[in-house]
PDB file of C-alpha atoms in Angstrom:
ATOM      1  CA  UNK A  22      55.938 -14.529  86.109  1.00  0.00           C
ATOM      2  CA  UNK A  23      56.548 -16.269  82.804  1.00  0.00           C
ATOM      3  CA  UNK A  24      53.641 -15.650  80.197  1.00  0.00           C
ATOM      4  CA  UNK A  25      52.520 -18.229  77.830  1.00  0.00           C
ATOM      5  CA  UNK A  26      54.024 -17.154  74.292  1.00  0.00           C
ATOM      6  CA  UNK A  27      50.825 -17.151  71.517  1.00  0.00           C
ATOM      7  CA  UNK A  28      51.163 -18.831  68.215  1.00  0.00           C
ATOM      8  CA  UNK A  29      51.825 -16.446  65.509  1.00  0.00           C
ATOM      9  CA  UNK A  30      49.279 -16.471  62.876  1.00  0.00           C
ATOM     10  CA  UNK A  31      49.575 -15.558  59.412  1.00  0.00           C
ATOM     11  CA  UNK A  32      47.831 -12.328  58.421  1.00  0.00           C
ATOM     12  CA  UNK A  33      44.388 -12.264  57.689  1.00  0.00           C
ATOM     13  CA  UNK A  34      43.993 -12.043  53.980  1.00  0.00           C
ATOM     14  CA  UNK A  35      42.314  -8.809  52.437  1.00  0.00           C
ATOM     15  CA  UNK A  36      39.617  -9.268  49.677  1.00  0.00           C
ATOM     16  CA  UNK A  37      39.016  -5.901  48.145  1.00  0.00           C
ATOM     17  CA  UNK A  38      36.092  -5.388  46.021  1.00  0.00           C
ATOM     18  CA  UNK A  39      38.500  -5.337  42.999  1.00  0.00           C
ATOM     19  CA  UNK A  40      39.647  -9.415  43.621  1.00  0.00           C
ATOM     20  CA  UNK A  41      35.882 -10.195  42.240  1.00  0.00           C
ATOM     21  CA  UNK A  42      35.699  -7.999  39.461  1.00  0.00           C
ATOM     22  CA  UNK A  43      34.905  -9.270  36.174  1.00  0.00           C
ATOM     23  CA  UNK A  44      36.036  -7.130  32.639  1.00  0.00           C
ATOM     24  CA  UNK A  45      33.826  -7.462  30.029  1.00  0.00           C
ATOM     25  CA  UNK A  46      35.614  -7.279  26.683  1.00  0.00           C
ATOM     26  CA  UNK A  47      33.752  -6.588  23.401  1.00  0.00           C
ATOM     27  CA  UNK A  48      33.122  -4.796  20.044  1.00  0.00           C
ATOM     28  CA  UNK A  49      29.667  -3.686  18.902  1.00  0.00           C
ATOM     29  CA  UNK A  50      28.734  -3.039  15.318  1.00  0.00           C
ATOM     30  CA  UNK A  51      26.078  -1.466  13.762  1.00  0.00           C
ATOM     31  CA  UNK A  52      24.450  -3.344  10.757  1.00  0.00           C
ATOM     32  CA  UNK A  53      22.654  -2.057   7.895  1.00  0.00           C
ATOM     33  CA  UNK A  54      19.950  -4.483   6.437  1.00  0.00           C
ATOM     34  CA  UNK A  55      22.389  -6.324   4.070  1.00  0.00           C
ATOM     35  CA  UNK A  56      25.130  -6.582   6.831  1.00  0.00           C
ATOM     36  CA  UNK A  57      22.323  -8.177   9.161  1.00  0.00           C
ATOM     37  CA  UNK A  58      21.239 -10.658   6.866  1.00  0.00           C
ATOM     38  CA  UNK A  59      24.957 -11.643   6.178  1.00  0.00           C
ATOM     39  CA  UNK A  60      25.797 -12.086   9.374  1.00  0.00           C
ATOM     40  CA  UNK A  61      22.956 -14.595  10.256  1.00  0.00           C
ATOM     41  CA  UNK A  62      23.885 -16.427   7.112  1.00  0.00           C
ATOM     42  CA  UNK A  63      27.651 -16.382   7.522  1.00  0.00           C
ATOM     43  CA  UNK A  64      27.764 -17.414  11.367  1.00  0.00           C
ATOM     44  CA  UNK A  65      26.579 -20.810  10.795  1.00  0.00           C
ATOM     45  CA  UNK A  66      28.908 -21.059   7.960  1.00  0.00           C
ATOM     46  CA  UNK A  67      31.983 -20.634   9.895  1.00  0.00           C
ATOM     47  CA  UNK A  68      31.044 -22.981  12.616  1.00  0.00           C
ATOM     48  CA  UNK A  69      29.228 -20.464  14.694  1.00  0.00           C
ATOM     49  CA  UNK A  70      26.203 -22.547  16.973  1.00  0.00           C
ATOM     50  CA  UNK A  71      23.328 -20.643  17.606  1.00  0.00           C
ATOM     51  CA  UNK A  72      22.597 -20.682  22.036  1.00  0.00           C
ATOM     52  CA  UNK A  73      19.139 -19.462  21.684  1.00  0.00           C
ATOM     53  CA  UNK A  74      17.065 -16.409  21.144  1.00  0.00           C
ATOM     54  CA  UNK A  75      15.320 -14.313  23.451  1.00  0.00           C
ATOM     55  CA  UNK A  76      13.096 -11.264  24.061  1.00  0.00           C
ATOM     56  CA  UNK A  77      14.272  -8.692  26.619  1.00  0.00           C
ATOM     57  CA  UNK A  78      13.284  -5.303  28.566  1.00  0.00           C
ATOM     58  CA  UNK A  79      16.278  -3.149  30.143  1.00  0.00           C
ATOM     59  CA  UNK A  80      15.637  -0.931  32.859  1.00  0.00           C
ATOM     60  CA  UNK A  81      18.781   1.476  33.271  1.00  0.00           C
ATOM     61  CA  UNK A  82      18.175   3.473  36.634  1.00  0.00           C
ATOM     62  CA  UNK A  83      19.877   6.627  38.439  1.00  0.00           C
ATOM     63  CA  UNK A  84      20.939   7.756  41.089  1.00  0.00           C
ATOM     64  CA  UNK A  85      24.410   8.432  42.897  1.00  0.00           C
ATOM     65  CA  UNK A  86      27.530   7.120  41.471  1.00  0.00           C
ATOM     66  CA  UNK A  87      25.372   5.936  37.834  1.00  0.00           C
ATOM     67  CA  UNK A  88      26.005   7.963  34.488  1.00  0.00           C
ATOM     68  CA  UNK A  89      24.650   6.815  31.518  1.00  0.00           C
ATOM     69  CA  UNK A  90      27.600   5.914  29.610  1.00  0.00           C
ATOM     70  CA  UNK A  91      30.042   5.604  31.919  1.00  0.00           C
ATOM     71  CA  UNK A  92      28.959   3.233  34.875  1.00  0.00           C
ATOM     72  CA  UNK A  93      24.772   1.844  34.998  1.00  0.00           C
ATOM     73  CA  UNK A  94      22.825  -0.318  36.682  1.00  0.00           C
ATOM     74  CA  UNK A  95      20.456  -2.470  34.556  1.00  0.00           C
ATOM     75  CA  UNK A  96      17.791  -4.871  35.637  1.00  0.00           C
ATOM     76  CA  UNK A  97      17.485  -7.013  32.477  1.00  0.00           C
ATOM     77  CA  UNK A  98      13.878  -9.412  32.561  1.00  0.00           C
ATOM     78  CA  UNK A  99      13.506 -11.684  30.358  1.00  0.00           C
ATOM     79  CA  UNK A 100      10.405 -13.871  30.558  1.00  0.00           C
ATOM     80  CA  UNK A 101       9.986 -15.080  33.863  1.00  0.00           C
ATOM     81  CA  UNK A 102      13.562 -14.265  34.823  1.00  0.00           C
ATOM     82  CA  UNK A 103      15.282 -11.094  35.765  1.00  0.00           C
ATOM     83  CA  UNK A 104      19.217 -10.421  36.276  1.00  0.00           C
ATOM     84  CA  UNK A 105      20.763  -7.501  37.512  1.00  0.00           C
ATOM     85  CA  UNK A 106      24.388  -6.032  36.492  1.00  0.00           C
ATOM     86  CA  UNK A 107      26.395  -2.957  37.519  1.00  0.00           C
ATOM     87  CA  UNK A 108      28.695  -1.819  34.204  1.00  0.00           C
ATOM     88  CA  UNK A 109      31.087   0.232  34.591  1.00  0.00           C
ATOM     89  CA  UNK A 110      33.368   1.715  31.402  1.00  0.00           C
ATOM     90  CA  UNK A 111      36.798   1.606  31.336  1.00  0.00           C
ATOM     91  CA  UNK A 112      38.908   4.273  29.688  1.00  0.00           C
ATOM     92  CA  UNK A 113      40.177   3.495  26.170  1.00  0.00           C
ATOM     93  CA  UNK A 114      40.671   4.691  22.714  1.00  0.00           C
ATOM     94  CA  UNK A 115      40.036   1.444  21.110  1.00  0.00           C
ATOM     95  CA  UNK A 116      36.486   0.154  19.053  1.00  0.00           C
ATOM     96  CA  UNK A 117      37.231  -2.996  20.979  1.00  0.00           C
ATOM     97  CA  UNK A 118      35.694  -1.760  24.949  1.00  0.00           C
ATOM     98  CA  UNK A 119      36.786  -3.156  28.089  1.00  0.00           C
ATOM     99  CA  UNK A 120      34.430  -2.528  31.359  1.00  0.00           C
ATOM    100  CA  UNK A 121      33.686  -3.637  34.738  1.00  0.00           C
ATOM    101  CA  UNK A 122      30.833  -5.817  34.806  1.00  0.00           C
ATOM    102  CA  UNK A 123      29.353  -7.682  37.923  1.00  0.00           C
ATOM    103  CA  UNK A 124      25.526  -9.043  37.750  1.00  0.00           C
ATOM    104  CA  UNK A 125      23.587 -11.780  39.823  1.00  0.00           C
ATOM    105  CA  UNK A 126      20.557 -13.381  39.396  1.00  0.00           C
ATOM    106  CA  UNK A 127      16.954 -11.573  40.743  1.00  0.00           C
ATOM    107  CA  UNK A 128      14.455 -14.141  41.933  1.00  0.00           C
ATOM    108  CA  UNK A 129      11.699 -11.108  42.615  1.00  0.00           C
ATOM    109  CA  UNK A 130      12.016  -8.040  39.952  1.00  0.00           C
ATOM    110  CA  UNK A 131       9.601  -5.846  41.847  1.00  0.00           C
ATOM    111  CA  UNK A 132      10.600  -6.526  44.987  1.00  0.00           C
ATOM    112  CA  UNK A 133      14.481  -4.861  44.035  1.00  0.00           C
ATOM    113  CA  UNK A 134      12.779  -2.313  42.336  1.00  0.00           C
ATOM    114  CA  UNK A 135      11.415  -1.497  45.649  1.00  0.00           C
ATOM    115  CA  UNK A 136      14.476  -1.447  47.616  1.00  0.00           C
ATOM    116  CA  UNK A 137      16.396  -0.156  44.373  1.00  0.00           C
ATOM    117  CA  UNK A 138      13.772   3.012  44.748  1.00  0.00           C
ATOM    118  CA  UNK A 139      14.269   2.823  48.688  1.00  0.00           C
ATOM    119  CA  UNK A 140      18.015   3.165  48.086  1.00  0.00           C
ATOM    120  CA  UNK A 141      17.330   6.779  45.876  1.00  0.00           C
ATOM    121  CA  UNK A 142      17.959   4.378  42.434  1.00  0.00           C
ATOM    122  CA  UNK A 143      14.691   5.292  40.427  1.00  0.00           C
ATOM    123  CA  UNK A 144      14.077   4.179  36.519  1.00  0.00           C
ATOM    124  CA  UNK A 145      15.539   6.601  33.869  1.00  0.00           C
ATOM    125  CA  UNK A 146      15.121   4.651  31.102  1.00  0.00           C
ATOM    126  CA  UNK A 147      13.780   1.677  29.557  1.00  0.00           C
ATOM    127  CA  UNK A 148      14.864  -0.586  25.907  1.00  0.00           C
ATOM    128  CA  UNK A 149      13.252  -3.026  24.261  1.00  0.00           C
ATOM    129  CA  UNK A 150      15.422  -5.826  22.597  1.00  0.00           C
ATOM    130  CA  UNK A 151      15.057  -9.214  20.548  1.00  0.00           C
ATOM    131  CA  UNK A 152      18.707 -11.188  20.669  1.00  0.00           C
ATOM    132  CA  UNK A 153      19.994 -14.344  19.072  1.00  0.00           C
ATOM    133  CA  UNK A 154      23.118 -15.448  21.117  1.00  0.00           C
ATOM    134  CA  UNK A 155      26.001 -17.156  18.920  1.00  0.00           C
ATOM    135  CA  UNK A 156      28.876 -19.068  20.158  1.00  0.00           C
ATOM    136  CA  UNK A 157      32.250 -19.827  17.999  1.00  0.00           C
ATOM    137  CA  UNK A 158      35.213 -21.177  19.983  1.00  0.00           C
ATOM    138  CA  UNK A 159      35.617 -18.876  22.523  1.00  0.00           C
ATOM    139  CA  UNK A 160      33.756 -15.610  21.506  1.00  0.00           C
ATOM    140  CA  UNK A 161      30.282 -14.750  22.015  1.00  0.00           C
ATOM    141  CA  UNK A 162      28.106 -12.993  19.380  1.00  0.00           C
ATOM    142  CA  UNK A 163      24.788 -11.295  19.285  1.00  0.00           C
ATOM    143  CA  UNK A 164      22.666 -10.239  16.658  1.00  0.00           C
ATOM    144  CA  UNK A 165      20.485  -7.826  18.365  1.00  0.00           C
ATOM    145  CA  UNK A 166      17.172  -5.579  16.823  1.00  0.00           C
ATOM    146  CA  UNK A 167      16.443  -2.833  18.913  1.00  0.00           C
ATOM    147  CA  UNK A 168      13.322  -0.060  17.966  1.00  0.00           C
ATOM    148  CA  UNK A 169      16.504   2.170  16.799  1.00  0.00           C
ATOM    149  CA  UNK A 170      18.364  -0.079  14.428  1.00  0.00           C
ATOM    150  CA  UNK A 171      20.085  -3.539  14.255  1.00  0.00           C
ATOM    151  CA  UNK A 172      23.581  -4.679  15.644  1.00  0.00           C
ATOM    152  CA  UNK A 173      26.079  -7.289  16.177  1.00  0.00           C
ATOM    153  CA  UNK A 174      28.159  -7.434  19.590  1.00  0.00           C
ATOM    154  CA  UNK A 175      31.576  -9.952  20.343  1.00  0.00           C
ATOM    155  CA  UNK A 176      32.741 -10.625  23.318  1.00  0.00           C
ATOM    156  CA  UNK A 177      35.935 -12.600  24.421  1.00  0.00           C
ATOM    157  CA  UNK A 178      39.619 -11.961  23.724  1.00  0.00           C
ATOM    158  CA  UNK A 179      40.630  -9.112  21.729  1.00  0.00           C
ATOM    159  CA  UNK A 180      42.099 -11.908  19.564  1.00  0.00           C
ATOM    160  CA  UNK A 181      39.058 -13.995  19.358  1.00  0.00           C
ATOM    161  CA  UNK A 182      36.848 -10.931  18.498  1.00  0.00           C
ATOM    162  CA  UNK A 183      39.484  -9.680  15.537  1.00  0.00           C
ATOM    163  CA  UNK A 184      38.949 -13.430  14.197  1.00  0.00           C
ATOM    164  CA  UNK A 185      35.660 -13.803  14.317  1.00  0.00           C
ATOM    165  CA  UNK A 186      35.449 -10.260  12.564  1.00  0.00           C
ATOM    166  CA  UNK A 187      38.049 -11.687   9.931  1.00  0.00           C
ATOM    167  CA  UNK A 188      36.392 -14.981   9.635  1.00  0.00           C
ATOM    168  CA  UNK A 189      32.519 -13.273   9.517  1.00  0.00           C
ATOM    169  CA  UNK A 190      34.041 -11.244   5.933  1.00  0.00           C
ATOM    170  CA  UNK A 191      31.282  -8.612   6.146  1.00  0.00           C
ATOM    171  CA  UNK A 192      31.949  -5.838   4.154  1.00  0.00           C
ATOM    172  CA  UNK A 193      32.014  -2.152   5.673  1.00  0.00           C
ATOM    173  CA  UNK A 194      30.866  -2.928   8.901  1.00  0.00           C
ATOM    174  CA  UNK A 195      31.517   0.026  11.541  1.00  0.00           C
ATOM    175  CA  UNK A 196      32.083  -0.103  15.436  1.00  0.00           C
ATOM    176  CA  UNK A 197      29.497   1.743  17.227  1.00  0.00           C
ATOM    177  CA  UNK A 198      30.909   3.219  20.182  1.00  0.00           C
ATOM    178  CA  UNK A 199      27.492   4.499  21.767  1.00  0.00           C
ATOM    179  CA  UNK A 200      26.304   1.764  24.266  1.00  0.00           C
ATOM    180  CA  UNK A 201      22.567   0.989  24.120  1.00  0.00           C
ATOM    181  CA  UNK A 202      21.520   3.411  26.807  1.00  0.00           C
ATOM    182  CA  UNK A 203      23.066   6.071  25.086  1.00  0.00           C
ATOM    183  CA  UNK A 204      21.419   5.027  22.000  1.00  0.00           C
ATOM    184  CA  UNK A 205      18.034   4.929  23.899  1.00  0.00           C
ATOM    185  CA  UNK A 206      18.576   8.779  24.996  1.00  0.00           C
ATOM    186  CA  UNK A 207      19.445   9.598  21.292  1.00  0.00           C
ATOM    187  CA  UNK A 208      16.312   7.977  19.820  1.00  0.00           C
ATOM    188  CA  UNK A 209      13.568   7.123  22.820  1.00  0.00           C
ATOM    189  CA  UNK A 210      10.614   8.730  23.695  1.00  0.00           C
ATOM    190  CA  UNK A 211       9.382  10.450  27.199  1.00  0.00           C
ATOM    191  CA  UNK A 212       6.725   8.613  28.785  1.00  0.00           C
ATOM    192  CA  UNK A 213       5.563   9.008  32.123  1.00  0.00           C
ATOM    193  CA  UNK A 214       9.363  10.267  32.877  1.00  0.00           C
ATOM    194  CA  UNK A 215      10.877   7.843  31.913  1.00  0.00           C
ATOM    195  CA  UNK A 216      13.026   7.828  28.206  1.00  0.00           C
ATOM    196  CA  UNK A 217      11.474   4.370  26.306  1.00  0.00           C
ATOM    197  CA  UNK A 218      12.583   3.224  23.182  1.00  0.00           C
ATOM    198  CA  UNK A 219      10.075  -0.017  22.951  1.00  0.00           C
ATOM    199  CA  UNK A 220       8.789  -2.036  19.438  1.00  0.00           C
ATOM    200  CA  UNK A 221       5.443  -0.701  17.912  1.00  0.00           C
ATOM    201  CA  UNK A 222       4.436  -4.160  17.168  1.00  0.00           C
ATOM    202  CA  UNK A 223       3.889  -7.026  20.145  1.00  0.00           C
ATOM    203  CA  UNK A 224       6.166  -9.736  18.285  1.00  0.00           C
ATOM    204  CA  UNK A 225       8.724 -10.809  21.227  1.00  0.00           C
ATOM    205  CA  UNK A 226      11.133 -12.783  19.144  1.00  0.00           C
TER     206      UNK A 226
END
């Protein structure tokens, strides 16, 4: 009996959750009063164009796998809109910081918190933040005022972040290694079990 011989296909191509994973690269800053009002003069000075500014409330949860510091899951809202990301930190010595950071787009906020709480992922902590969003070449900066102090984050190449730094000219500034959530343990307040850091004042933006 002869057999029919079957075509030999090529082999089915593997995606592994690593072939979609984004790395966030950036350097954070903390700003005195001076350095803050520098800044926001000196970014339109060196060509910087301002995207837009923005009111925002973070809601870090845990649960398995999350670590504040090390790998979080945030549901960001702001206004009507609400995005969530997974971070996770890389290892490294460096002021500039390289992570893992994958995030979509939430059409109903309570609704994941439900299945988020379903899942054993319950709110830990919550931050309150007003942003202005800068963009110069290739580099993204923001000027951010949370209830704890003020800051300045880049993000792009390590070579686009070193010359925006250059180009900025701000005297002493000073990486800040602590991410916000860490910063929100440090200087937030219990309520209701959950560690807030939130303005006094209602101004959004």
């Amino acid at each position: 009996m002869r057999l029919n011989r079957l075509p030999v296909l090529p082999p089915a191509v593997c995606l592994l959750p690593t072939d979609y994973m984004a790395i966030e690269i950036e350097k954070k800053y903390r700003l005195t009063k001076k350095q803050h009002e520098s800044v926001r003069r000196r970014l339109p000075e060196i060509g910087a164009k301002l995207q837009g500014k923005e009111f925002e409330e973070n809601t870090l949860y845990e649960g398995k796998g999350l670590s504040v510091g090390r790998s979080v899951l945030r549901l960001r809202r702001v206004g009507d809109s609400a995005i969530l990301t997974y971070k996770k930190r890389l290892p490294t010595s460096s002021s500039i910081k390289h992570q893992r950071e994958d995030e979509t787009q939430v059409d109903d906020p309570g609704a994941l918190n439900t299945i988020l709480a379903a899942l054993g992922f319950t709110p830990a902590l919550v931050y309150e933040k007003r942003r202005e969003t800068w963009v110069w070449g290739k580099a993204e900066i923001v000027i951010d005022e949370l209830p704890f102090g003020l800051f300045m984050e880049i993000e792009g190449k390590e070579r686009d972040i070193i010359a925006v730094e250059t180009k900025l000219a701000v005297k002493n500034l000073k990486a800040e290694n602590l991410t916000y959530p860490q910063l929100t343990l440090e200087n937030g307040k219990k309520s209701r079990g959950i560690i807030q850091a939130r303005f006094k004042d209602a101004r959004r933006l």
